[in-house]
């Protein structure tokens, strides 16, 4: 039982480059989320999805785009990376809205933008 | 607006001693409160939650949390700390804006260091 899987785990980009982070879950969860974790700031929600084909903005959506074409996958894209996007990114999923139940997290993707 | 605060960046405790990691909250309405733990180079793992009922909530790995409405606190506790409990702990509160749009607001985290 893999749970939530994120790829890649590490990536170094140059300013202006683009990339996509992939999140896959095998628990048939409706809800999926992308967070970023920065020192002293906890976790901040970037975008989320309440079901296949839906996406919504979170707390810090600027500079990111997302897609949920399949229920099990949630993609996070950076069109033109900036050093401020250097962070650790976590994907999570849940069977209920995140405020009501348990979130299941991936192991994180560490992104460095030079 | 809903918010949660973890007043301590780090808590140090000797193995075998009781531990407390503090969390205070500010919500309108009844709070839904959570604790998550993050071990090094891993994602967050759910520990426990309070939604309603008994003020003492028991969770994974021997942890428990006490909900105190008058003090607006939800402190995480364990009677006897283990070195393996060393990790980053996050308190979170539900931000209610509708069934499909409610979110979690996380605190900034408290690093727990248990010394042998």
Short mmCIF file of C-alpha atoms in Angstrom, two decimals:
data_model
loop_
_atom_site.label_atom_id
_atom_site.label_comp_id
_atom_site.label_asym_id
_atom_site.label_seq_id
_atom_site.Cartn_x
_atom_site.Cartn_y
_atom_site.Cartn_z
CA UNK A 1 0.00 0.00 0.00
CA UNK A 2 1.94 3.01 -1.29
CA UNK A 3 -0.36 5.76 0.08
CA UNK A 4 0.74 9.14 -1.32
CA UNK A 5 3.73 9.18 -3.66
CA UNK A 6 5.51 12.31 -4.86
CA UNK A 7 7.97 12.59 -7.75
CA UNK A 8 10.61 13.82 -8.02
CA UNK A 9 12.00 13.91 -4.48
CA UNK A 10 14.71 16.42 -5.32
CA UNK A 11 15.12 18.95 -8.10
CA UNK A 12 17.38 21.90 -8.83
CA UNK A 13 16.14 24.52 -11.28
CA UNK A 14 17.51 27.72 -12.71
CA UNK A 15 15.42 30.87 -12.49
CA UNK A 16 12.87 30.94 -15.29
CA UNK A 17 12.78 27.20 -15.90
CA UNK A 18 9.56 25.25 -15.62
CA UNK A 19 8.76 21.94 -13.99
CA UNK A 20 5.93 19.75 -12.76
CA UNK A 21 5.63 17.86 -9.50
CA UNK A 22 3.49 14.74 -9.59
CA UNK A 23 1.42 13.43 -6.72
CA UNK A 24 -0.30 10.07 -6.88
CA UNK A 25 -2.54 8.46 -4.26
CA UNK A 26 -3.94 4.96 -4.21
CA UNK A 27 -6.56 5.42 -1.48
CA UNK A 28 -9.37 6.62 -3.74
CA UNK A 29 -9.50 9.96 -1.90
CA UNK A 30 -11.59 12.77 -3.30
CA UNK A 31 -9.58 15.59 -1.76
CA UNK A 32 -5.99 16.42 -2.62
CA UNK A 33 -3.71 19.29 -1.60
CA UNK A 34 -0.36 20.88 -2.30
CA UNK A 35 1.52 22.59 0.54
CA UNK A 36 4.87 24.26 0.82
CA UNK A 37 6.94 24.12 3.99
CA UNK A 38 9.38 26.87 4.83
CA UNK A 39 11.40 27.29 8.05
CA UNK A 40 9.49 29.13 10.76
CA UNK A 41 6.33 29.32 8.65
CA UNK A 42 4.77 25.91 9.02
CA UNK A 43 2.76 24.56 6.13
CA UNK A 44 0.97 26.84 3.71
CA UNK A 45 -1.67 25.64 1.29
CA UNK A 46 -0.92 26.39 -2.37
CA UNK A 47 -3.82 24.78 -4.23
CA UNK A 48 -6.28 22.03 -3.55
CA UNK A 49 -8.86 19.86 -5.29
CA UNK A 50 -12.18 18.54 -4.03
CA UNK A 51 -12.55 16.00 -6.80
CA UNK A 52 -11.48 14.95 -10.28
CA UNK A 53 -11.53 17.88 -12.68
CA UNK A 54 -11.68 20.53 -9.94
CA UNK A 55 -9.03 22.82 -8.51
CA UNK A 56 -9.07 25.81 -6.17
CA UNK A 57 -6.61 28.35 -4.83
CA UNK A 58 -5.20 28.12 -1.36
CA UNK A 59 -3.27 30.58 0.72
CA UNK A 60 -0.24 31.11 -1.56
CA UNK A 61 -1.23 30.22 -5.16
CA UNK A 62 0.77 32.82 -7.11
CA UNK A 63 3.37 31.36 -9.46
CA UNK A 64 1.83 27.87 -9.39
CA UNK A 65 -0.74 26.00 -11.46
CA UNK A 66 -2.39 22.65 -10.81
CA UNK A 67 -4.41 20.03 -12.63
CA UNK A 68 -6.48 17.05 -11.51
CA UNK A 69 -7.34 15.20 -14.71
CA UNK A 70 -7.50 11.85 -12.94
CA UNK A 71 -8.79 11.23 -9.44
CA UNK A 72 -5.58 9.63 -8.27
CA UNK A 73 -3.20 12.31 -9.58
CA UNK A 74 -2.66 15.95 -8.65
CA UNK A 75 0.00 17.88 -10.55
CA UNK A 76 1.71 21.06 -9.39
CA UNK A 77 3.37 23.18 -12.06
CA UNK A 78 5.84 26.04 -11.91
CA UNK A 79 5.81 27.90 -15.23
CA UNK A 80 8.75 30.22 -14.52
CA UNK A 81 10.60 29.28 -11.36
CA UNK A 82 11.85 31.97 -8.97
CA UNK A 83 14.28 31.69 -6.04
CA UNK A 84 11.36 32.46 -3.69
CA UNK A 85 9.90 29.11 -4.71
CA UNK A 86 12.80 27.25 -3.13
CA UNK A 87 10.99 25.09 -0.60
CA UNK A 88 9.89 21.62 0.36
CA UNK A 89 6.59 20.72 -1.27
CA UNK A 90 4.15 18.26 0.24
CA UNK A 91 1.17 16.64 -1.34
CA UNK A 92 -1.64 15.30 0.82
CA UNK A 93 -4.96 13.59 0.33
CA UNK A 94 -8.04 12.88 2.42
CA UNK A 95 -11.41 11.19 2.12
CA UNK A 96 -13.16 14.11 3.81
CA UNK A 97 -12.55 17.85 3.67
CA UNK A 98 -9.25 18.54 5.36
CA UNK A 99 -10.75 20.28 8.33
CA UNK A 100 -12.85 17.29 9.23
CA UNK A 101 -10.47 14.39 9.18
CA UNK A 102 -7.04 12.95 8.71
CA UNK A 103 -4.68 14.07 5.97
CA UNK A 104 -2.26 11.59 4.43
CA UNK A 105 1.01 13.16 3.32
CA UNK A 106 3.66 12.23 0.82
CA UNK A 107 7.32 12.33 1.78
CA UNK A 108 7.98 15.66 0.15
CA UNK A 109 9.79 17.13 -2.84
CA UNK A 110 12.73 19.42 -2.18
CA UNK A 111 13.03 22.11 -4.82
CA UNK A 112 15.93 24.52 -5.12
CA UNK A 113 15.75 27.43 -7.56
CA UNK A 114 19.09 29.07 -8.32
CA UNK B 1 -10.16 34.59 11.53
CA UNK B 2 -9.11 31.20 12.81
CA UNK B 3 -5.55 30.90 14.01
CA UNK B 4 -3.29 28.62 15.96
CA UNK B 5 -0.09 29.40 17.86
CA UNK B 6 2.75 27.23 19.06
CA UNK B 7 4.66 29.45 21.47
CA UNK B 8 7.79 27.28 21.70
CA UNK B 9 10.14 26.72 18.79
CA UNK B 10 11.86 23.88 20.62
CA UNK B 11 11.18 21.71 23.65
CA UNK B 12 13.93 19.66 25.27
CA UNK B 13 13.15 16.78 27.61
CA UNK B 14 15.06 13.86 29.07
CA UNK B 15 14.02 10.36 28.11
CA UNK B 16 11.54 8.93 30.58
CA UNK B 17 10.26 12.33 31.67
CA UNK B 18 6.80 13.64 30.78
CA UNK B 19 6.58 15.99 27.82
CA UNK B 20 4.22 18.79 26.86
CA UNK B 21 4.08 20.62 23.54
CA UNK B 22 1.89 23.69 23.74
CA UNK B 23 -0.78 24.93 21.34
CA UNK B 24 -3.31 27.72 21.67
CA UNK B 25 -6.04 28.57 19.23
CA UNK B 26 -8.47 31.27 18.23
CA UNK B 27 -11.68 30.27 16.47
CA UNK B 28 -15.22 31.40 16.06
CA UNK B 29 -17.54 28.57 16.92
CA UNK B 30 -16.56 25.12 18.06
CA UNK B 31 -12.96 24.22 17.30
CA UNK B 32 -11.73 21.19 15.40
CA UNK B 33 -8.12 20.67 16.52
CA UNK B 34 -5.38 18.36 15.29
CA UNK B 35 -1.83 17.31 16.02
CA UNK B 36 0.57 16.05 13.35
CA UNK B 37 4.16 14.82 13.69
CA UNK B 38 6.96 15.07 11.13
CA UNK B 39 9.98 12.83 11.45
CA UNK B 40 13.20 13.87 9.65
CA UNK B 41 12.91 13.80 5.87
CA UNK B 42 9.34 12.49 6.03
CA UNK B 43 5.86 13.84 5.45
CA UNK B 44 3.50 14.73 8.26
CA UNK B 45 1.65 11.98 10.07
CA UNK B 46 -1.66 12.36 11.86
CA UNK B 47 -1.48 11.88 15.65
CA UNK B 48 -4.90 12.79 17.02
CA UNK B 49 -7.85 15.14 16.75
CA UNK B 50 -10.47 16.79 18.90
CA UNK B 51 -13.89 17.48 17.45
CA UNK B 52 -16.26 17.00 20.36
CA UNK B 53 -16.65 14.92 23.50
CA UNK B 54 -14.05 14.03 26.10
CA UNK B 55 -11.50 16.79 26.69
CA UNK B 56 -8.67 14.25 26.85
CA UNK B 57 -7.99 12.78 23.44
CA UNK B 58 -5.77 9.74 22.98
CA UNK B 59 -3.77 9.23 19.83
CA UNK B 60 -0.97 7.30 18.20
CA UNK B 61 2.37 6.34 19.79
CA UNK B 62 1.10 6.95 23.35
CA UNK B 63 0.40 10.65 22.82
CA UNK B 64 -2.63 12.43 24.19
CA UNK B 65 -3.89 15.98 24.09
CA UNK B 66 -5.98 17.98 26.50
CA UNK B 67 -8.60 20.37 25.17
CA UNK B 68 -9.16 23.33 27.50
CA UNK B 69 -11.90 25.64 26.30
CA UNK B 70 -11.42 28.32 28.96
CA UNK B 71 -7.72 28.64 28.16
CA UNK B 72 -8.23 28.03 24.42
CA UNK B 73 -5.44 25.46 24.50
CA UNK B 74 -4.83 22.02 23.06
CA UNK B 75 -1.53 20.85 24.52
CA UNK B 76 0.08 17.61 23.40
CA UNK B 77 1.34 15.34 26.16
CA UNK B 78 3.05 12.06 26.79
CA UNK B 79 3.74 10.58 30.24
CA UNK B 80 7.18 9.17 29.39
CA UNK B 81 9.23 10.51 26.48
CA UNK B 82 11.29 8.32 24.17
CA UNK B 83 14.32 9.34 22.13
CA UNK B 84 12.36 8.19 19.08
CA UNK B 85 9.73 10.88 19.82
CA UNK B 86 12.23 13.51 18.66
CA UNK B 87 10.52 15.20 15.71
CA UNK B 88 8.70 18.32 14.57
CA UNK B 89 5.15 18.65 15.90
CA UNK B 90 2.41 20.71 14.30
CA UNK B 91 -0.86 21.84 15.80
CA UNK B 92 -3.66 22.66 13.37
CA UNK B 93 -7.16 24.13 13.52
CA UNK B 94 -10.04 23.86 11.12
CA UNK B 95 -10.89 27.02 9.21
CA UNK B 96 -14.58 26.69 8.43
CA UNK B 97 -15.80 28.39 5.29
CA UNK B 98 -18.16 25.75 3.96
CA UNK B 99 -18.19 22.00 3.68
CA UNK B 100 -16.12 21.66 0.55
CA UNK B 101 -13.84 24.58 1.23
CA UNK B 102 -12.89 24.17 4.85
CA UNK B 103 -9.16 24.05 5.40
CA UNK B 104 -6.59 23.38 8.04
CA UNK B 105 -4.45 26.17 9.42
CA UNK B 106 -1.15 24.85 10.70
CA UNK B 107 1.00 26.30 13.43
CA UNK B 108 4.67 27.00 12.82
CA UNK B 109 5.76 23.80 14.50
CA UNK B 110 7.64 22.85 17.68
CA UNK B 111 10.78 20.79 17.53
CA UNK B 112 10.87 18.19 20.29
CA UNK B 113 14.28 16.92 21.30
CA UNK B 114 14.41 13.98 23.70
CA UNK B 115 17.83 13.36 25.23
CA UNK B 116 18.97 9.92 26.42
#
